GROMACS .gro file of C-alpha atoms in nm:
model
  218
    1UNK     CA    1  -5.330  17.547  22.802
    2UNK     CA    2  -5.029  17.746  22.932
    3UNK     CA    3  -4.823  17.446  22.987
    4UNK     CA    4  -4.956  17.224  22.704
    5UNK     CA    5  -4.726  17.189  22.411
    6UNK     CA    6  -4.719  17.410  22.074
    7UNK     CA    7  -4.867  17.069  21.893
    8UNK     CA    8  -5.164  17.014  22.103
    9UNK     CA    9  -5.274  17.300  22.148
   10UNK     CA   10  -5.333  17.309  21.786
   11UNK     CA   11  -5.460  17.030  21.737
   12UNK     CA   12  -5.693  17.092  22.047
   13UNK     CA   13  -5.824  17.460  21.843
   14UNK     CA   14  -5.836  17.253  21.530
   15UNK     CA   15  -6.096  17.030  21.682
   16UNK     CA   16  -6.279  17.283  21.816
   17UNK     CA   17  -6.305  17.453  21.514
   18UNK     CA   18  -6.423  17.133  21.289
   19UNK     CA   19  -6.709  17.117  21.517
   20UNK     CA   20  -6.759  17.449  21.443
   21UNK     CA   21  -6.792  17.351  21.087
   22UNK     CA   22  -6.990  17.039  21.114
   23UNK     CA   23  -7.214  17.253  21.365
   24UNK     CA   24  -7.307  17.509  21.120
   25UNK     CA   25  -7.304  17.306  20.826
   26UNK     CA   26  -7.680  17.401  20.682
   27UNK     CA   27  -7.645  17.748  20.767
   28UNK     CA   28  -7.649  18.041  20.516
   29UNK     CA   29  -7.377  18.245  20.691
   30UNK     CA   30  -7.132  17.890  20.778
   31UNK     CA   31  -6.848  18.089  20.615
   32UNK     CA   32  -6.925  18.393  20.812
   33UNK     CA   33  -6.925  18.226  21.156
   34UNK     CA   34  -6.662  18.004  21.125
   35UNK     CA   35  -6.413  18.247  20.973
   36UNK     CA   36  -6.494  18.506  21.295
   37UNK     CA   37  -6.433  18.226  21.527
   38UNK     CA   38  -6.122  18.106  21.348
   39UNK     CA   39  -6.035  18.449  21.342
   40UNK     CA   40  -6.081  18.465  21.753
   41UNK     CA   41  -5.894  18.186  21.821
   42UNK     CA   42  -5.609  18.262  21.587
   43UNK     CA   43  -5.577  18.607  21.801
   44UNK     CA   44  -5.601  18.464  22.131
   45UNK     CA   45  -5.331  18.102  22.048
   46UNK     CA   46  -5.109  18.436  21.951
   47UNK     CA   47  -5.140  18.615  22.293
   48UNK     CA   48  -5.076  18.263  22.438
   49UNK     CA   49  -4.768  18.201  22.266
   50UNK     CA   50  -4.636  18.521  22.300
   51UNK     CA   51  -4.645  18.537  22.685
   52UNK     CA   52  -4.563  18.186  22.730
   53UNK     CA   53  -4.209  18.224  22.477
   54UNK     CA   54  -4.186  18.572  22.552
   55UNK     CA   55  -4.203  18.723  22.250
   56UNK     CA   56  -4.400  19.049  22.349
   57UNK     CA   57  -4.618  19.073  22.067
   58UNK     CA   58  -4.871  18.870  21.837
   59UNK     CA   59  -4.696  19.027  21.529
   60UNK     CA   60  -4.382  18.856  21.594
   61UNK     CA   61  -4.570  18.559  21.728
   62UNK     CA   62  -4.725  18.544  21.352
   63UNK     CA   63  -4.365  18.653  21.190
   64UNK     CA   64  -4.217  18.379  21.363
   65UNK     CA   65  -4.494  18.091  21.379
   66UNK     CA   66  -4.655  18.162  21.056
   67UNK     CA   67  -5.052  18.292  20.954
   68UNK     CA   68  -5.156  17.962  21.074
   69UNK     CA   69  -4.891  17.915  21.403
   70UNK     CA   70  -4.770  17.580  21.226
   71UNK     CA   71  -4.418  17.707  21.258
   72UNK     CA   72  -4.203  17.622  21.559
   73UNK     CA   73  -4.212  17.892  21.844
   74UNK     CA   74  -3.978  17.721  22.094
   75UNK     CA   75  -3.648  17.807  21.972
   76UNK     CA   76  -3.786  18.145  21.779
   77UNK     CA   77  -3.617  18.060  21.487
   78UNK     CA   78  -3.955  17.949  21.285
   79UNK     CA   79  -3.865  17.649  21.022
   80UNK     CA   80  -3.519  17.646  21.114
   81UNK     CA   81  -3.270  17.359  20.921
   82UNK     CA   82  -3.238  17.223  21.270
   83UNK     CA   83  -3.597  17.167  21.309
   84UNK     CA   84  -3.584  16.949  20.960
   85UNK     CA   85  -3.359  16.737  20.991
   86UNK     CA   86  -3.511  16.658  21.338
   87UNK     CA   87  -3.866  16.654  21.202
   88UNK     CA   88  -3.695  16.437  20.896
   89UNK     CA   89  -3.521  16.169  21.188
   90UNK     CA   90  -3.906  16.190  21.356
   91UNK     CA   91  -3.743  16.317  21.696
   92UNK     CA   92  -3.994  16.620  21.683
   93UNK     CA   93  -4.321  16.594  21.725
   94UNK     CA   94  -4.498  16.805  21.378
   95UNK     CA   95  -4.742  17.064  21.449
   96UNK     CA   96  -4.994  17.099  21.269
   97UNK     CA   97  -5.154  17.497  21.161
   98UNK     CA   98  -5.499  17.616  21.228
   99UNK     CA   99  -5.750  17.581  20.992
  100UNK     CA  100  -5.999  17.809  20.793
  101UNK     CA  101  -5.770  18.114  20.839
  102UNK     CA  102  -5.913  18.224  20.502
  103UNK     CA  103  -6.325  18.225  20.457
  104UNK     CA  104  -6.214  18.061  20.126
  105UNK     CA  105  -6.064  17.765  20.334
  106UNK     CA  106  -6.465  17.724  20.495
  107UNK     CA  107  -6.688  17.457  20.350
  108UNK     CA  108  -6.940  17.594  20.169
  109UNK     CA  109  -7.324  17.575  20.308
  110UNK     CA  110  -7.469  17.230  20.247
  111UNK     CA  111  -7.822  17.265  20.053
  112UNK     CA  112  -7.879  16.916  19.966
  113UNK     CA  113  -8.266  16.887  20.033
  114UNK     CA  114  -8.376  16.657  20.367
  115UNK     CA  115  -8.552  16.364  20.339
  116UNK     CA  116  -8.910  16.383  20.429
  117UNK     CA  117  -8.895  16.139  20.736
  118UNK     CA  118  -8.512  16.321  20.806
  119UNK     CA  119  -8.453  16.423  21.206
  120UNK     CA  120  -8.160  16.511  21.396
  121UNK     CA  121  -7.928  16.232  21.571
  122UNK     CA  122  -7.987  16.442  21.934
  123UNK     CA  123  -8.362  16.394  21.857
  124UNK     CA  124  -8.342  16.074  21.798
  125UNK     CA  125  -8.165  15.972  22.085
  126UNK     CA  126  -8.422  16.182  22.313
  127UNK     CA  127  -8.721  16.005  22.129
  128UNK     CA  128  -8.542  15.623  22.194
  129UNK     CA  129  -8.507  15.779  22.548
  130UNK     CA  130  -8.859  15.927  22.596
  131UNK     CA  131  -8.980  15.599  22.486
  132UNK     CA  132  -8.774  15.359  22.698
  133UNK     CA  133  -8.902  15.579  23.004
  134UNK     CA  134  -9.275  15.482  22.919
  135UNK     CA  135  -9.463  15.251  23.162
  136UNK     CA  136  -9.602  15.083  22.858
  137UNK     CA  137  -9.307  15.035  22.706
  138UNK     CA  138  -9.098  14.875  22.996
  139UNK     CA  139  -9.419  14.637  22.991
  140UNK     CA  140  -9.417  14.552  22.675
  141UNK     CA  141  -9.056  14.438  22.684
  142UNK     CA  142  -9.125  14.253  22.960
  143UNK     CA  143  -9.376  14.047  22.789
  144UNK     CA  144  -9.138  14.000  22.526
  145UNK     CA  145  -8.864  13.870  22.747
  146UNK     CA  146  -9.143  13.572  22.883
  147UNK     CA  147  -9.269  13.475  22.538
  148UNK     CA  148  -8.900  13.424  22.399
  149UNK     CA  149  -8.772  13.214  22.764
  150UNK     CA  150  -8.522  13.480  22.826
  151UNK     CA  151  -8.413  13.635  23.167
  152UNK     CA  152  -8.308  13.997  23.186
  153UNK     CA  153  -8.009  14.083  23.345
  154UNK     CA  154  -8.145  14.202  23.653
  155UNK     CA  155  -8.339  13.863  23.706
  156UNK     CA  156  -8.028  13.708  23.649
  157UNK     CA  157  -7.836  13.880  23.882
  158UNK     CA  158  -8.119  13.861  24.202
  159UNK     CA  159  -8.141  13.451  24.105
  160UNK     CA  160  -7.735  13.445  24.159
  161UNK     CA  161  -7.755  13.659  24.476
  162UNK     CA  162  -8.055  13.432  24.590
  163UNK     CA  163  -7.895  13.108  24.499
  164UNK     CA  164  -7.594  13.186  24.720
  165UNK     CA  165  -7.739  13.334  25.027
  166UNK     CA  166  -7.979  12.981  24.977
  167UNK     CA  167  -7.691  12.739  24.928
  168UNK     CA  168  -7.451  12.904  25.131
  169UNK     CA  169  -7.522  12.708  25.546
  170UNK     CA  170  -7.623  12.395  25.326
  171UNK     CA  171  -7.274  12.418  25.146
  172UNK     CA  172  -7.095  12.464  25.518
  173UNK     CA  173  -7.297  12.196  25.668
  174UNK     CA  174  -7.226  11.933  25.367
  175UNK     CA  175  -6.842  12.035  25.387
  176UNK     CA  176  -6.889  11.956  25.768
  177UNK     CA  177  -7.056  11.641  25.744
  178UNK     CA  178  -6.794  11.479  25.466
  179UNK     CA  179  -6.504  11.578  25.694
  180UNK     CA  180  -6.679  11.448  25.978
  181UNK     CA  181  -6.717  11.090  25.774
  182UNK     CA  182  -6.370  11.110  25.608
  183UNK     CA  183  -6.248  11.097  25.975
  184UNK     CA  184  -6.465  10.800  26.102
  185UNK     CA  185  -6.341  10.628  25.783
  186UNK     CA  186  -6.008  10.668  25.831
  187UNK     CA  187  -6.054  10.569  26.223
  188UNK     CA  188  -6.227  10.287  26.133
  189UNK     CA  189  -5.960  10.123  25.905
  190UNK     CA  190  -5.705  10.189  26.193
  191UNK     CA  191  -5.903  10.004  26.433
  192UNK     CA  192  -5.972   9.720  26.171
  193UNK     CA  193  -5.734   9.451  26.346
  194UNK     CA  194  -5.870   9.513  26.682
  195UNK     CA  195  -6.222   9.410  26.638
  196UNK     CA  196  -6.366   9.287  26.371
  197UNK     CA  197  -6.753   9.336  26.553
  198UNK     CA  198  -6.699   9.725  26.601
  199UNK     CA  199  -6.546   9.762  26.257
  200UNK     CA  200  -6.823   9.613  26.071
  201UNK     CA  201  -7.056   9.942  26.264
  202UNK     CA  202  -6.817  10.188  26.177
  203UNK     CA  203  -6.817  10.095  25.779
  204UNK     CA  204  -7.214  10.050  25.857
  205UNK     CA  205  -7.239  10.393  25.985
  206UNK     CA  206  -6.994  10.511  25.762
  207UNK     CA  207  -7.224  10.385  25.444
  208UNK     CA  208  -7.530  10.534  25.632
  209UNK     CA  209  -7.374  10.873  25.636
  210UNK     CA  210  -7.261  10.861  25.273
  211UNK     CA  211  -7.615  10.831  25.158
  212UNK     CA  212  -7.743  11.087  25.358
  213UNK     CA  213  -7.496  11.328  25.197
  214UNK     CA  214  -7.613  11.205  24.872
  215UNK     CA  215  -7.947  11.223  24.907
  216UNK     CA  216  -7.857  11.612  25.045
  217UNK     CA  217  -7.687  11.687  24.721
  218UNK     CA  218  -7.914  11.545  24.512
   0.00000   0.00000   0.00000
């Protein structure tokens, strides 16, 4: 996160660290943990920003930036009037400061009692998986899917595939065959003054061929 902005980086440790939180959220020593790894971070963001701005040191990292870094680094003038009246236009983007620097800033444990049938989201998700993996279940939706007239997806998708590789020559052929009569029709009116015998077998044949192609579609 060398090249990453002051902002997201924070933001990106802040994250981390409310998963931290939510993580440890029934256990006794939540304040504990969290404040060590808040503590970690803090000291490690501070070696970051003080080789990337060149500062030397975490002390003036934290004399500039603040206990929680939310101060500006950049121009190593901290909360300068500058920086207001920029943040104050909104052409700066606001950082925002680490959290639980203090254990008194960590949540306290949660010891609101579990309902009897209670499990954990992960669990349940492996259960729902465990169970859609079972022979007898994948049969059981199957039998499900007959008795209500529905088609699953995949059945859906192998009747497309089947219907076009099916229809596909008959389609060409038909396409062939109404050309082919589209051009003895319009031959047929041309020779129409000519003879009167041989046009009366061309709209014949024509009207032959029409019901074949009819009867094909049908």
């Amino acid at each position: 996160m060398f090249h990453a902005t002051q902002a997201h980086t924070n933001a990106q440790m802040n994250k981390f660290l409310a998963t931290m939180v939510e993580w440890y959220r029934f256990a006794d020593n939540r304040k504990k943990v969290v404040n060590f790894c808040s503590y970690i971070l803090r000291g490690s963001l501070a070696k970051l920003y003080a080789a990337k701005y060149k500062l030397r040191s975490r002390a003036k990292v934290y004399k500039i930036g603040a206990r929680n870094l939310s101060r500006p680094l950049k121009e190593k003038k901290g909360q300068s009037p500058e920086y207001h009246n920029l943040l104050r236009m909104g052409l700066v983007e606001s950082i925002d400061g680490l959290q639980y620097t203090r254990m008194s800033l960590v949540p306290e444990t949660d010891y609101s009692p579990f309902p009897n049938d209670w499990r954990p989201e992960h669990e349940k998700a492996l259960l729902e998986y465990l169970r859609l993996d079972d022979p007898k279940t994948l049969e059981e939706q199957r039998r499900c899917i007959k008795e209500q007239g529905l088609i699953s997806p995949q059945d859906y998708s192998s009747m497309l595939v089947w219907n076009y590789k099916r229809n596909a020559i008959s389609s060409d052929q038909l396409s062939l065959l109404k050309r082919s009569i589209d051009d003895a029709a319009s031959s047929g009116s041309a020779l129409s003054g000519s003879d009167d015998e041989k046009n009366d077998e061309n709209v014949d044949e024509v009207e032959e061929n029409r019901e074949q192609v009819h009867v094909m579609l049908n």
